[in-house]
mmCIF file with all atom_site columns, C-alpha atoms in Angstrom:
data_model
loop_
_atom_site.group_PDB
_atom_site.id
_atom_site.type_symbol
_atom_site.label_atom_id
_atom_site.label_alt_id
_atom_site.label_comp_id
_atom_site.label_asym_id
_atom_site.label_entity_id
_atom_site.label_seq_id
_atom_site.pdbx_PDB_ins_code
_atom_site.Cartn_x
_atom_site.Cartn_y
_atom_site.Cartn_z
_atom_site.occupancy
_atom_site.B_iso_or_equiv
_atom_site.pdbx_formal_charge
_atom_site.auth_seq_id
_atom_site.auth_comp_id
_atom_site.auth_asym_id
_atom_site.auth_atom_id
_atom_site.pdbx_PDB_model_num
ATOM 1   C CA . MET A 1 1   ? 5.401   38.872 34.775  1.00 79.00 ? 1   MET A CA 1
ATOM 2   C CA . LEU A 1 2   ? 5.622   35.958 37.198  1.00 84.00 ? 2   LEU A CA 1
ATOM 3   C CA . PHE A 1 3   ? 8.970   34.169 37.003  1.00 88.00 ? 3   PHE A CA 1
ATOM 4   C CA . ARG A 1 4   ? 10.226  31.632 39.511  1.00 85.00 ? 4   ARG A CA 1
ATOM 5   C CA . PHE A 1 5   ? 12.048  28.332 39.947  1.00 82.00 ? 5   PHE A CA 1
ATOM 6   C CA . ASN A 1 6   ? 10.746  25.315 41.798  1.00 81.00 ? 6   ASN A CA 1
ATOM 7   C CA . GLU A 1 7   ? 12.903  23.603 44.388  1.00 81.00 ? 7   GLU A CA 1
ATOM 8   C CA . PRO A 1 8   ? 15.729  21.605 42.789  1.00 82.00 ? 8   PRO A CA 1
ATOM 9   C CA . ASP A 1 9   ? 15.392  17.830 42.854  1.00 84.00 ? 9   ASP A CA 1
ATOM 10  C CA . ASP A 1 10  ? 18.000  15.398 44.162  1.00 84.00 ? 10  ASP A CA 1
ATOM 11  C CA . ASP A 1 11  ? 20.025  15.829 40.962  1.00 83.00 ? 11  ASP A CA 1
ATOM 12  C CA . GLY A 1 12  ? 20.033  19.611 41.233  1.00 80.00 ? 12  GLY A CA 1
ATOM 13  C CA . ASP A 1 13  ? 17.575  20.072 38.349  1.00 84.00 ? 13  ASP A CA 1
ATOM 14  C CA . MET A 1 14  ? 15.046  22.899 38.520  1.00 84.00 ? 14  MET A CA 1
ATOM 15  C CA . HIS A 1 15  ? 11.948  23.770 36.523  1.00 83.00 ? 15  HIS A CA 1
ATOM 16  C CA . ALA A 1 16  ? 11.095  27.377 35.710  1.00 84.00 ? 16  ALA A CA 1
ATOM 17  C CA . GLU A 1 17  ? 7.575   28.803 35.740  1.00 86.00 ? 17  GLU A CA 1
ATOM 18  C CA . PHE A 1 18  ? 6.567   31.771 33.588  1.00 85.00 ? 18  PHE A CA 1
ATOM 19  C CA . ALA A 1 19  ? 3.358   33.763 33.385  1.00 88.00 ? 19  ALA A CA 1
ATOM 20  C CA . PHE A 1 20  ? 3.307   36.813 31.117  1.00 92.00 ? 20  PHE A CA 1
ATOM 21  C CA . GLU A 1 21  ? 0.173   38.877 30.496  1.00 94.00 ? 21  GLU A CA 1
ATOM 22  C CA . GLY A 1 22  ? 0.028   41.261 27.568  1.00 95.00 ? 22  GLY A CA 1
ATOM 23  C CA . ALA A 1 23  ? -2.588  43.140 25.602  1.00 97.00 ? 23  ALA A CA 1
ATOM 24  C CA . ASN A 1 24  ? -3.351  43.628 21.938  1.00 97.00 ? 24  ASN A CA 1
ATOM 25  C CA . ASP A 1 25  ? -3.040  47.389 21.596  1.00 96.00 ? 25  ASP A CA 1
ATOM 26  C CA . SER A 1 26  ? -3.187  47.290 17.809  1.00 96.00 ? 26  SER A CA 1
ATOM 27  C CA . GLU A 1 27  ? -6.258  47.763 15.637  1.00 97.00 ? 27  GLU A CA 1
ATOM 28  C CA . HIS A 1 28  ? -5.906  44.266 14.186  1.00 97.00 ? 28  HIS A CA 1
ATOM 29  C CA . SER A 1 29  ? -6.942  40.792 15.237  1.00 98.00 ? 29  SER A CA 1
ATOM 30  C CA . VAL A 1 30  ? -3.761  39.042 16.378  1.00 98.00 ? 30  VAL A CA 1
ATOM 31  C CA . ARG A 1 31  ? -3.496  35.468 15.111  1.00 98.00 ? 31  ARG A CA 1
ATOM 32  C CA . ARG A 1 32  ? 0.051   34.509 16.078  1.00 98.00 ? 32  ARG A CA 1
ATOM 33  C CA . ILE A 1 33  ? 2.504   35.373 18.849  1.00 97.00 ? 33  ILE A CA 1
ATOM 34  C CA . ARG A 1 34  ? 6.198   34.640 18.435  1.00 97.00 ? 34  ARG A CA 1
ATOM 35  C CA . TYR A 1 35  ? 8.167   34.773 21.650  1.00 96.00 ? 35  TYR A CA 1
ATOM 36  C CA . SER A 1 36  ? 11.759  34.441 22.786  1.00 95.00 ? 36  SER A CA 1
ATOM 37  C CA . VAL A 1 37  ? 13.006  34.058 26.360  1.00 94.00 ? 37  VAL A CA 1
ATOM 38  C CA . VAL A 1 38  ? 16.593  34.405 27.588  1.00 95.00 ? 38  VAL A CA 1
ATOM 39  C CA . LEU A 1 39  ? 17.762  33.699 31.162  1.00 92.00 ? 39  LEU A CA 1
ATOM 40  C CA . PHE A 1 40  ? 20.778  35.367 32.795  1.00 91.00 ? 40  PHE A CA 1
ATOM 41  C CA . ASN A 1 41  ? 22.499  34.345 36.008  1.00 87.00 ? 41  ASN A CA 1
ATOM 42  C CA . GLY A 1 42  ? 23.582  36.720 38.750  1.00 84.00 ? 42  GLY A CA 1
ATOM 43  C CA . ASP A 1 43  ? 26.789  37.547 36.865  1.00 85.00 ? 43  ASP A CA 1
ATOM 44  C CA . GLY A 1 44  ? 24.807  38.659 33.810  1.00 88.00 ? 44  GLY A CA 1
ATOM 45  C CA . ALA A 1 45  ? 25.755  35.653 31.688  1.00 89.00 ? 45  ALA A CA 1
ATOM 46  C CA . ALA A 1 46  ? 23.062  34.084 29.501  1.00 91.00 ? 46  ALA A CA 1
ATOM 47  C CA . PHE A 1 47  ? 22.650  30.362 30.170  1.00 88.00 ? 47  PHE A CA 1
ATOM 48  C CA . SER A 1 48  ? 19.314  29.261 28.696  1.00 88.00 ? 48  SER A CA 1
ATOM 49  C CA . SER A 1 49  ? 16.830  30.342 26.030  1.00 91.00 ? 49  SER A CA 1
ATOM 50  C CA . SER A 1 50  ? 13.616  29.325 24.356  1.00 91.00 ? 50  SER A CA 1
ATOM 51  C CA . LYS A 1 51  ? 11.670  30.362 21.258  1.00 94.00 ? 51  LYS A CA 1
ATOM 52  C CA . GLY A 1 52  ? 8.230   29.461 19.997  1.00 94.00 ? 52  GLY A CA 1
ATOM 53  C CA . ASP A 1 53  ? 5.099   30.381 18.075  1.00 95.00 ? 53  ASP A CA 1
ATOM 54  C CA . GLU A 1 54  ? 1.557   30.267 19.428  1.00 95.00 ? 54  GLU A CA 1
ATOM 55  C CA . ASP A 1 55  ? -1.482  30.475 17.163  1.00 96.00 ? 55  ASP A CA 1
ATOM 56  C CA . VAL A 1 56  ? -4.091  32.575 18.943  1.00 96.00 ? 56  VAL A CA 1
ATOM 57  C CA . ARG A 1 57  ? -7.046  34.826 18.345  1.00 97.00 ? 57  ARG A CA 1
ATOM 58  C CA . VAL A 1 58  ? -6.769  38.056 20.314  1.00 98.00 ? 58  VAL A CA 1
ATOM 59  C CA . GLU A 1 59  ? -9.019  40.863 19.178  1.00 98.00 ? 59  GLU A CA 1
ATOM 60  C CA . SER A 1 60  ? -8.084  44.535 19.468  1.00 97.00 ? 60  SER A CA 1
ATOM 61  C CA . GLY A 1 61  ? -8.127  45.614 23.109  1.00 97.00 ? 61  GLY A CA 1
ATOM 62  C CA . GLU A 1 62  ? -8.142  42.077 24.507  1.00 98.00 ? 62  GLU A CA 1
ATOM 63  C CA . SER A 1 63  ? -5.475  40.618 26.804  1.00 97.00 ? 63  SER A CA 1
ATOM 64  C CA . PHE A 1 64  ? -3.534  37.398 26.391  1.00 96.00 ? 64  PHE A CA 1
ATOM 65  C CA . ASP A 1 65  ? -1.377  35.087 28.505  1.00 94.00 ? 65  ASP A CA 1
ATOM 66  C CA . LEU A 1 66  ? 1.940   33.479 27.589  1.00 92.00 ? 66  LEU A CA 1
ATOM 67  C CA . SER A 1 67  ? 3.595   30.609 29.430  1.00 89.00 ? 67  SER A CA 1
ATOM 68  C CA . PRO A 1 68  ? 6.873   29.927 27.623  1.00 87.00 ? 68  PRO A CA 1
ATOM 69  C CA . HIS A 1 69  ? 8.523   26.592 28.268  1.00 82.00 ? 69  HIS A CA 1
ATOM 70  C CA . ILE A 1 70  ? 12.158  26.102 29.208  1.00 82.00 ? 70  ILE A CA 1
ATOM 71  C CA . GLY A 1 71  ? 13.533  22.675 30.028  1.00 78.00 ? 71  GLY A CA 1
ATOM 72  C CA . TRP A 1 72  ? 15.133  21.517 33.232  1.00 81.00 ? 72  TRP A CA 1
ATOM 73  C CA . ILE A 1 73  ? 18.025  23.679 34.460  1.00 84.00 ? 73  ILE A CA 1
ATOM 74  C CA . LYS A 1 74  ? 20.895  22.827 36.795  1.00 80.00 ? 74  LYS A CA 1
ATOM 75  C CA . GLU A 1 75  ? 20.906  24.941 39.947  1.00 78.00 ? 75  GLU A CA 1
ATOM 76  C CA . SER A 1 76  ? 24.693  25.300 39.738  1.00 79.00 ? 76  SER A CA 1
ATOM 77  C CA . ILE A 1 77  ? 24.519  27.128 36.392  1.00 78.00 ? 77  ILE A CA 1
ATOM 78  C CA . CYS A 1 78  ? 22.414  29.848 38.040  1.00 75.00 ? 78  CYS A CA 1
ATOM 79  C CA . GLY A 1 79  ? 25.313  30.686 40.328  1.00 63.00 ? 79  GLY A CA 1
ATOM 80  C CA . ASP A 1 80  ? 23.762  28.573 43.096  1.00 59.00 ? 80  ASP A CA 1
ATOM 81  C CA . SER A 1 81  ? 21.007  31.116 43.543  1.00 67.00 ? 81  SER A CA 1
ATOM 82  C CA . ARG A 1 82  ? 17.644  30.463 41.952  1.00 73.00 ? 82  ARG A CA 1
ATOM 83  C CA . ASP A 1 83  ? 16.366  33.789 43.267  1.00 78.00 ? 83  ASP A CA 1
ATOM 84  C CA . ASN A 1 84  ? 18.825  35.946 41.353  1.00 83.00 ? 84  ASN A CA 1
ATOM 85  C CA . VAL A 1 85  ? 18.049  34.978 37.752  1.00 89.00 ? 85  VAL A CA 1
ATOM 86  C CA . THR A 1 86  ? 16.889  37.572 35.228  1.00 91.00 ? 86  THR A CA 1
ATOM 87  C CA . CYS A 1 87  ? 14.406  36.700 32.495  1.00 92.00 ? 87  CYS A CA 1
ATOM 88  C CA . ARG A 1 88  ? 14.021  38.831 29.378  1.00 95.00 ? 88  ARG A CA 1
ATOM 89  C CA . LEU A 1 89  ? 11.035  38.099 27.187  1.00 95.00 ? 89  LEU A CA 1
ATOM 90  C CA . THR A 1 90  ? 10.194  39.469 23.752  1.00 96.00 ? 90  THR A CA 1
ATOM 91  C CA . ALA A 1 91  ? 6.810   38.840 22.128  1.00 97.00 ? 91  ALA A CA 1
ATOM 92  C CA . HIS A 1 92  ? 5.990   39.757 18.531  1.00 98.00 ? 92  HIS A CA 1
ATOM 93  C CA . LEU A 1 93  ? 2.287   40.011 17.649  1.00 98.00 ? 93  LEU A CA 1
ATOM 94  C CA . TYR A 1 94  ? 1.067   39.211 14.132  1.00 98.00 ? 94  TYR A CA 1
ATOM 95  C CA . ARG A 1 95  ? -2.045  39.669 12.101  1.00 98.00 ? 95  ARG A CA 1
ATOM 96  C CA . ARG A 1 96  ? -2.775  37.069 9.447   1.00 98.00 ? 96  ARG A CA 1
ATOM 97  C CA . GLU A 1 97  ? -3.548  37.666 5.785   1.00 98.00 ? 97  GLU A CA 1
ATOM 98  C CA . LEU A 1 98  ? -5.193  34.486 4.507   1.00 97.00 ? 98  LEU A CA 1
ATOM 99  C CA . ILE A 1 99  ? -5.154  33.640 0.806   1.00 98.00 ? 99  ILE A CA 1
ATOM 100 C CA . LYS A 1 100 ? -7.155  30.600 -0.315  1.00 97.00 ? 100 LYS A CA 1
ATOM 101 C CA . LEU A 1 101 ? -5.351  29.344 -3.400  1.00 97.00 ? 101 LEU A CA 1
ATOM 102 C CA . GLY A 1 102 ? -7.893  26.663 -4.288  1.00 96.00 ? 102 GLY A CA 1
ATOM 103 C CA . GLU A 1 103 ? -7.624  22.993 -5.210  1.00 95.00 ? 103 GLU A CA 1
ATOM 104 C CA . ALA A 1 104 ? -5.763  20.947 -7.791  1.00 93.00 ? 104 ALA A CA 1
ATOM 105 C CA . LYS A 1 105 ? -6.776  17.495 -8.999  1.00 90.00 ? 105 LYS A CA 1
ATOM 106 C CA . VAL A 1 106 ? -4.195  14.818 -8.412  1.00 88.00 ? 106 VAL A CA 1
ATOM 107 C CA . LYS A 1 107 ? -3.424  12.309 -11.135 1.00 82.00 ? 107 LYS A CA 1
ATOM 108 C CA . ALA A 1 108 ? -1.786  9.075  -10.040 1.00 80.00 ? 108 ALA A CA 1
ATOM 109 C CA . PRO A 1 109 ? 1.624   8.717  -11.709 1.00 81.00 ? 109 PRO A CA 1
ATOM 110 C CA . GLY A 1 110 ? 2.627   5.845  -13.934 1.00 83.00 ? 110 GLY A CA 1
ATOM 111 C CA . LYS A 1 111 ? 6.217   5.148  -14.871 1.00 86.00 ? 111 LYS A CA 1
ATOM 112 C CA . SER A 1 112 ? 6.875   8.871  -15.280 1.00 89.00 ? 112 SER A CA 1
ATOM 113 C CA . PRO A 1 113 ? 6.149   11.763 -12.897 1.00 90.00 ? 113 PRO A CA 1
ATOM 114 C CA . THR A 1 114 ? 2.897   13.662 -13.323 1.00 88.00 ? 114 THR A CA 1
ATOM 115 C CA . VAL A 1 115 ? 2.938   17.437 -13.108 1.00 90.00 ? 115 VAL A CA 1
ATOM 116 C CA . ALA A 1 116 ? 0.095   19.895 -12.434 1.00 90.00 ? 116 ALA A CA 1
ATOM 117 C CA . THR A 1 117 ? -0.032  23.667 -11.975 1.00 93.00 ? 117 THR A CA 1
ATOM 118 C CA . LEU A 1 118 ? -2.543  25.607 -9.885  1.00 95.00 ? 118 LEU A CA 1
ATOM 119 C CA . SER A 1 119 ? -2.859  29.305 -10.771 1.00 96.00 ? 119 SER A CA 1
ATOM 120 C CA . HIS A 1 120 ? -4.526  31.864 -8.529  1.00 97.00 ? 120 HIS A CA 1
ATOM 121 C CA . LYS A 1 121 ? -5.132  35.623 -8.724  1.00 97.00 ? 121 LYS A CA 1
ATOM 122 C CA . ALA A 1 122 ? -4.959  36.881 -5.152  1.00 96.00 ? 122 ALA A CA 1
ATOM 123 C CA . GLU A 1 123 ? -6.559  40.046 -3.814  1.00 94.00 ? 123 GLU A CA 1
ATOM 124 C CA . SER A 1 124 ? -3.483  41.225 -1.940  1.00 94.00 ? 124 SER A CA 1
ATOM 125 C CA . GLU A 1 125 ? -1.584  44.488 -1.656  1.00 89.00 ? 125 GLU A CA 1
ATOM 126 C CA . THR A 1 126 ? 1.415   42.894 0.064   1.00 96.00 ? 126 THR A CA 1
ATOM 127 C CA . VAL A 1 127 ? 2.438   40.121 -2.328  1.00 98.00 ? 127 VAL A CA 1
ATOM 128 C CA . ASP A 1 128 ? 2.383   39.653 -6.090  1.00 97.00 ? 128 ASP A CA 1
ATOM 129 C CA . PRO A 1 129 ? -1.211  38.610 -6.835  1.00 97.00 ? 129 PRO A CA 1
ATOM 130 C CA . ASP A 1 130 ? -0.159  36.070 -9.490  1.00 97.00 ? 130 ASP A CA 1
ATOM 131 C CA . ILE A 1 131 ? 0.544   32.948 -7.440  1.00 98.00 ? 131 ILE A CA 1
ATOM 132 C CA . ARG A 1 132 ? 1.170   29.495 -8.887  1.00 97.00 ? 132 ARG A CA 1
ATOM 133 C CA . VAL A 1 133 ? 1.725   26.134 -7.233  1.00 97.00 ? 133 VAL A CA 1
ATOM 134 C CA . LEU A 1 134 ? 3.677   23.497 -9.167  1.00 96.00 ? 134 LEU A CA 1
ATOM 135 C CA . LEU A 1 135 ? 2.782   19.967 -8.098  1.00 94.00 ? 135 LEU A CA 1
ATOM 136 C CA . THR A 1 136 ? 4.787   16.846 -8.971  1.00 93.00 ? 136 THR A CA 1
ATOM 137 C CA . LEU A 1 137 ? 3.903   13.226 -8.194  1.00 92.00 ? 137 LEU A CA 1
ATOM 138 C CA . MET A 1 138 ? 6.822   10.824 -8.457  1.00 92.00 ? 138 MET A CA 1
ATOM 139 C CA . PRO A 1 139 ? 6.378   7.218  -9.688  1.00 92.00 ? 139 PRO A CA 1
ATOM 140 C CA . PRO A 1 140 ? 5.531   4.744  -6.915  1.00 90.00 ? 140 PRO A CA 1
ATOM 141 C CA . ASP A 1 141 ? 8.332   2.801  -5.272  1.00 89.00 ? 141 ASP A CA 1
ATOM 142 C CA . ASP A 1 142 ? 8.389   -0.976 -4.796  1.00 87.00 ? 142 ASP A CA 1
ATOM 143 C CA . ASP A 1 143 ? 5.897   -0.668 -1.925  1.00 87.00 ? 143 ASP A CA 1
ATOM 144 C CA . GLY A 1 144 ? 3.427   1.354  -4.001  1.00 85.00 ? 144 GLY A CA 1
ATOM 145 C CA . ASP A 1 145 ? 4.192   4.586  -2.143  1.00 90.00 ? 145 ASP A CA 1
ATOM 146 C CA . VAL A 1 146 ? 4.112   7.878  -4.034  1.00 92.00 ? 146 VAL A CA 1
ATOM 147 C CA . ARG A 1 147 ? 6.156   10.954 -3.118  1.00 93.00 ? 147 ARG A CA 1
ATOM 148 C CA . ILE A 1 148 ? 4.450   14.298 -3.709  1.00 94.00 ? 148 ILE A CA 1
ATOM 149 C CA . GLU A 1 149 ? 6.586   17.401 -4.192  1.00 95.00 ? 149 GLU A CA 1
ATOM 150 C CA . GLY A 1 150 ? 5.627   20.989 -4.842  1.00 95.00 ? 150 GLY A CA 1
ATOM 151 C CA . TYR A 1 151 ? 6.787   24.565 -5.148  1.00 98.00 ? 151 TYR A CA 1
ATOM 152 C CA . CYS A 1 152 ? 5.127   27.937 -4.688  1.00 98.00 ? 152 CYS A CA 1
ATOM 153 C CA . GLY A 1 153 ? 6.766   31.263 -5.510  1.00 98.00 ? 153 GLY A CA 1
ATOM 154 C CA . VAL A 1 154 ? 5.816   34.372 -3.515  1.00 98.00 ? 154 VAL A CA 1
ATOM 155 C CA . ARG A 1 155 ? 7.056   37.943 -3.976  1.00 98.00 ? 155 ARG A CA 1
ATOM 156 C CA . ASN A 1 156 ? 6.829   40.594 -1.255  1.00 98.00 ? 156 ASN A CA 1
ATOM 157 C CA . LEU A 1 157 ? 5.573   43.870 -2.746  1.00 97.00 ? 157 LEU A CA 1
ATOM 158 C CA . SER A 1 158 ? 5.167   45.693 0.570   1.00 96.00 ? 158 SER A CA 1
ATOM 159 C CA . ASP A 1 159 ? 7.579   48.076 2.311   1.00 96.00 ? 159 ASP A CA 1
ATOM 160 C CA . LYS A 1 160 ? 7.982   45.752 5.307   1.00 96.00 ? 160 LYS A CA 1
ATOM 161 C CA . PRO A 1 161 ? 9.454   42.287 5.772   1.00 97.00 ? 161 PRO A CA 1
ATOM 162 C CA . ILE A 1 162 ? 7.027   39.382 6.131   1.00 98.00 ? 162 ILE A CA 1
ATOM 163 C CA . ASP A 1 163 ? 8.356   37.269 8.980   1.00 96.00 ? 163 ASP A CA 1
ATOM 164 C CA . THR A 1 164 ? 6.386   34.144 8.078   1.00 97.00 ? 164 THR A CA 1
ATOM 165 C CA . VAL A 1 165 ? 4.788   32.968 4.846   1.00 98.00 ? 165 VAL A CA 1
ATOM 166 C CA . LEU A 1 166 ? 3.035   29.659 5.530   1.00 98.00 ? 166 LEU A CA 1
ATOM 167 C CA . LEU A 1 167 ? 1.831   27.352 2.773   1.00 98.00 ? 167 LEU A CA 1
ATOM 168 C CA . LYS A 1 168 ? -0.572  24.682 4.009   1.00 98.00 ? 168 LYS A CA 1
ATOM 169 C CA . SER A 1 169 ? -1.096  21.736 1.652   1.00 97.00 ? 169 SER A CA 1
ATOM 170 C CA . VAL A 1 170 ? -3.788  19.144 2.344   1.00 97.00 ? 170 VAL A CA 1
ATOM 171 C CA . LEU A 1 171 ? -4.362  15.949 0.348   1.00 95.00 ? 171 LEU A CA 1
ATOM 172 C CA . LEU A 1 172 ? -8.041  14.895 0.290   1.00 94.00 ? 172 LEU A CA 1
ATOM 173 C CA . ASP A 1 173 ? -9.913  11.903 -1.090  1.00 90.00 ? 173 ASP A CA 1
ATOM 174 C CA . GLU A 1 174 ? -13.347 11.976 -2.753  1.00 88.00 ? 174 GLU A CA 1
ATOM 175 C CA . ASP A 1 175 ? -15.061 12.026 0.676   1.00 90.00 ? 175 ASP A CA 1
ATOM 176 C CA . ASP A 1 176 ? -12.956 14.924 1.986   1.00 90.00 ? 176 ASP A CA 1
ATOM 177 C CA . MET A 1 177 ? -10.967 12.586 4.219   1.00 92.00 ? 177 MET A CA 1
ATOM 178 C CA . GLU A 1 178 ? -7.498  13.954 4.856   1.00 94.00 ? 178 GLU A CA 1
ATOM 179 C CA . LEU A 1 179 ? -4.815  11.662 3.482   1.00 91.00 ? 179 LEU A CA 1
ATOM 180 C CA . GLY A 1 180 ? -1.859  13.855 4.330   1.00 93.00 ? 180 GLY A CA 1
ATOM 181 C CA . SER A 1 181 ? -0.793  17.437 4.950   1.00 95.00 ? 181 SER A CA 1
ATOM 182 C CA . ASP A 1 182 ? 2.245   19.671 5.054   1.00 96.00 ? 182 ASP A CA 1
ATOM 183 C CA . ASP A 1 183 ? 3.030   23.072 6.564   1.00 97.00 ? 183 ASP A CA 1
ATOM 184 C CA . SER A 1 184 ? 6.059   24.811 5.045   1.00 98.00 ? 184 SER A CA 1
ATOM 185 C CA . THR A 1 185 ? 7.289   28.337 5.724   1.00 97.00 ? 185 THR A CA 1
ATOM 186 C CA . ILE A 1 186 ? 9.702   30.983 4.507   1.00 98.00 ? 186 ILE A CA 1
ATOM 187 C CA . ALA A 1 187 ? 10.439  34.598 5.449   1.00 98.00 ? 187 ALA A CA 1
ATOM 188 C CA . LEU A 1 188 ? 10.484  37.416 2.911   1.00 98.00 ? 188 LEU A CA 1
ATOM 189 C CA . ASP A 1 189 ? 12.474  40.631 3.094   1.00 98.00 ? 189 ASP A CA 1
ATOM 190 C CA . ILE A 1 190 ? 11.277  43.816 1.390   1.00 97.00 ? 190 ILE A CA 1
ATOM 191 C CA . GLY A 1 191 ? 11.005  43.167 -2.341  1.00 97.00 ? 191 GLY A CA 1
ATOM 192 C CA . GLU A 1 192 ? 12.259  39.601 -1.991  1.00 98.00 ? 192 GLU A CA 1
ATOM 193 C CA . THR A 1 193 ? 10.940  36.656 -3.987  1.00 98.00 ? 193 THR A CA 1
ATOM 194 C CA . GLY A 1 194 ? 10.997  33.296 -2.253  1.00 98.00 ? 194 GLY A CA 1
ATOM 195 C CA . CYS A 1 195 ? 10.045  29.734 -3.102  1.00 98.00 ? 195 CYS A CA 1
ATOM 196 C CA . ILE A 1 196 ? 8.210   27.512 -0.644  1.00 98.00 ? 196 ILE A CA 1
ATOM 197 C CA . GLU A 1 197 ? 8.990   23.832 -1.100  1.00 98.00 ? 197 GLU A CA 1
ATOM 198 C CA . PHE A 1 198 ? 6.783   21.089 0.316   1.00 96.00 ? 198 PHE A CA 1
ATOM 199 C CA . SER A 1 199 ? 6.587   17.309 0.162   1.00 95.00 ? 199 SER A CA 1
ATOM 200 C CA . MET A 1 200 ? 4.549   14.337 1.321   1.00 93.00 ? 200 MET A CA 1
ATOM 201 C CA . TRP A 1 201 ? 5.748   10.742 1.594   1.00 89.00 ? 201 TRP A CA 1
ATOM 202 C CA . GLY A 1 202 ? 4.162   7.342  1.852   1.00 86.00 ? 202 GLY A CA 1
ATOM 203 C CA . VAL A 1 203 ? 0.945   8.052  -0.085  1.00 86.00 ? 203 VAL A CA 1
ATOM 204 C CA . LYS A 1 204 ? -0.451  4.891  -1.680  1.00 86.00 ? 204 LYS A CA 1
ATOM 205 C CA . LYS A 1 205 ? -1.019  5.091  -5.434  1.00 84.00 ? 205 LYS A CA 1
ATOM 206 C CA . ASN A 1 206 ? -4.472  3.463  -5.251  1.00 83.00 ? 206 ASN A CA 1
ATOM 207 C CA . VAL A 1 207 ? -5.902  6.298  -3.102  1.00 83.00 ? 207 VAL A CA 1
ATOM 208 C CA . LEU A 1 208 ? -4.903  8.953  -5.642  1.00 86.00 ? 208 LEU A CA 1
ATOM 209 C CA . LYS A 1 209 ? -7.439  7.997  -8.322  1.00 81.00 ? 209 LYS A CA 1
ATOM 210 C CA . SER A 1 210 ? -9.920  10.681 -7.243  1.00 84.00 ? 210 SER A CA 1
ATOM 211 C CA . ALA A 1 211 ? -7.815  12.743 -4.844  1.00 91.00 ? 211 ALA A CA 1
ATOM 212 C CA . ARG A 1 212 ? -7.154  16.464 -4.857  1.00 93.00 ? 212 ARG A CA 1
ATOM 213 C CA . MET A 1 213 ? -4.942  18.924 -3.009  1.00 95.00 ? 213 MET A CA 1
ATOM 214 C CA . ARG A 1 214 ? -6.111  22.084 -1.273  1.00 97.00 ? 214 ARG A CA 1
ATOM 215 C CA . PHE A 1 215 ? -3.733  25.007 -0.728  1.00 98.00 ? 215 PHE A CA 1
ATOM 216 C CA . THR A 1 216 ? -3.892  28.052 1.546   1.00 98.00 ? 216 THR A CA 1
ATOM 217 C CA . LEU A 1 217 ? -1.294  30.758 2.043   1.00 98.00 ? 217 LEU A CA 1
ATOM 218 C CA . SER A 1 218 ? -0.993  32.632 5.347   1.00 98.00 ? 218 SER A CA 1
ATOM 219 C CA . LEU A 1 219 ? 1.040   35.846 5.546   1.00 98.00 ? 219 LEU A CA 1
ATOM 220 C CA . PHE A 1 220 ? 1.882   36.902 9.097   1.00 98.00 ? 220 PHE A CA 1
ATOM 221 C CA . HIS A 1 221 ? 2.448   40.664 9.399   1.00 97.00 ? 221 HIS A CA 1
ATOM 222 C CA . ARG A 1 222 ? 3.935   42.052 12.615  1.00 97.00 ? 222 ARG A CA 1
ATOM 223 C CA . VAL A 1 223 ? 1.717   44.663 14.296  1.00 97.00 ? 223 VAL A CA 1
ATOM 224 C CA . ASP A 1 224 ? 3.377   45.058 17.690  1.00 97.00 ? 224 ASP A CA 1
ATOM 225 C CA . THR A 1 225 ? 6.332   44.022 19.830  1.00 97.00 ? 225 THR A CA 1
ATOM 226 C CA . GLN A 1 226 ? 6.218   43.760 23.610  1.00 97.00 ? 226 GLN A CA 1
ATOM 227 C CA . ARG A 1 227 ? 9.138   43.236 26.000  1.00 96.00 ? 227 ARG A CA 1
ATOM 228 C CA . CYS A 1 228 ? 9.369   42.399 29.663  1.00 94.00 ? 228 CYS A CA 1
ATOM 229 C CA . GLU A 1 229 ? 12.127  41.753 32.199  1.00 94.00 ? 229 GLU A CA 1
ATOM 230 C CA . ALA A 1 230 ? 11.793  40.125 35.601  1.00 91.00 ? 230 ALA A CA 1
ATOM 231 C CA . VAL A 1 231 ? 13.966  38.683 38.364  1.00 91.00 ? 231 VAL A CA 1
ATOM 232 C CA . SER A 1 232 ? 13.099  35.256 39.729  1.00 87.00 ? 232 SER A CA 1
ATOM 233 C CA . THR A 1 233 ? 11.217  35.035 43.020  1.00 80.00 ? 233 THR A CA 1
ATOM 234 C CA . PRO A 1 234 ? 11.182  32.106 45.479  1.00 67.00 ? 234 PRO A CA 1
ATOM 235 C CA . ALA A 1 235 ? 8.669   29.356 44.693  1.00 64.00 ? 235 ALA A CA 1
#
């Protein structure tokens, strides 16, 4: 792993550069990498960290590159030595199980909320196959804006935690133009049942006459974990 700091500027701020190369040693196609980076000064004290997710497509046997981002760092916090900083990186690799839940027609609300339920029978061995999405459209406000709210219950039937369950909701008009979208996530422990909540704001009532919502569920299952440690080198 390449890890180094650039020269500090006049204010003593430095920028770190990272370059980590890994490989997908699993038998699965990796679709997401979740990383965490922690920096330690020469005394072994942690002073900065960063976390993030990257959506990728890395087939079995292929390599990948990670360039985590950490903001500007004061040279003084490193113990006045930018060449004696230790970086520890952890990268979790995930396969994705995609469940297309389908579409639900949207009915513009009047003075009372409108409610719709989308039911789907999933072909999955990791979550309860009976999945339902409850959709609620609240009455428009004084500006004619409608708030859309929804809920989706998911139960983990596998013997492993699911680190990320992502529900993607997309609002479409009659011409398939996207009017709004939402990505909401939860994590599920073994045997746990969770509820994903989502919402959209500022949707005009007049565009909902022939609109519909499309839902997909992505389950990210961890297939590998890779770790690396490096000491900074002069830039």
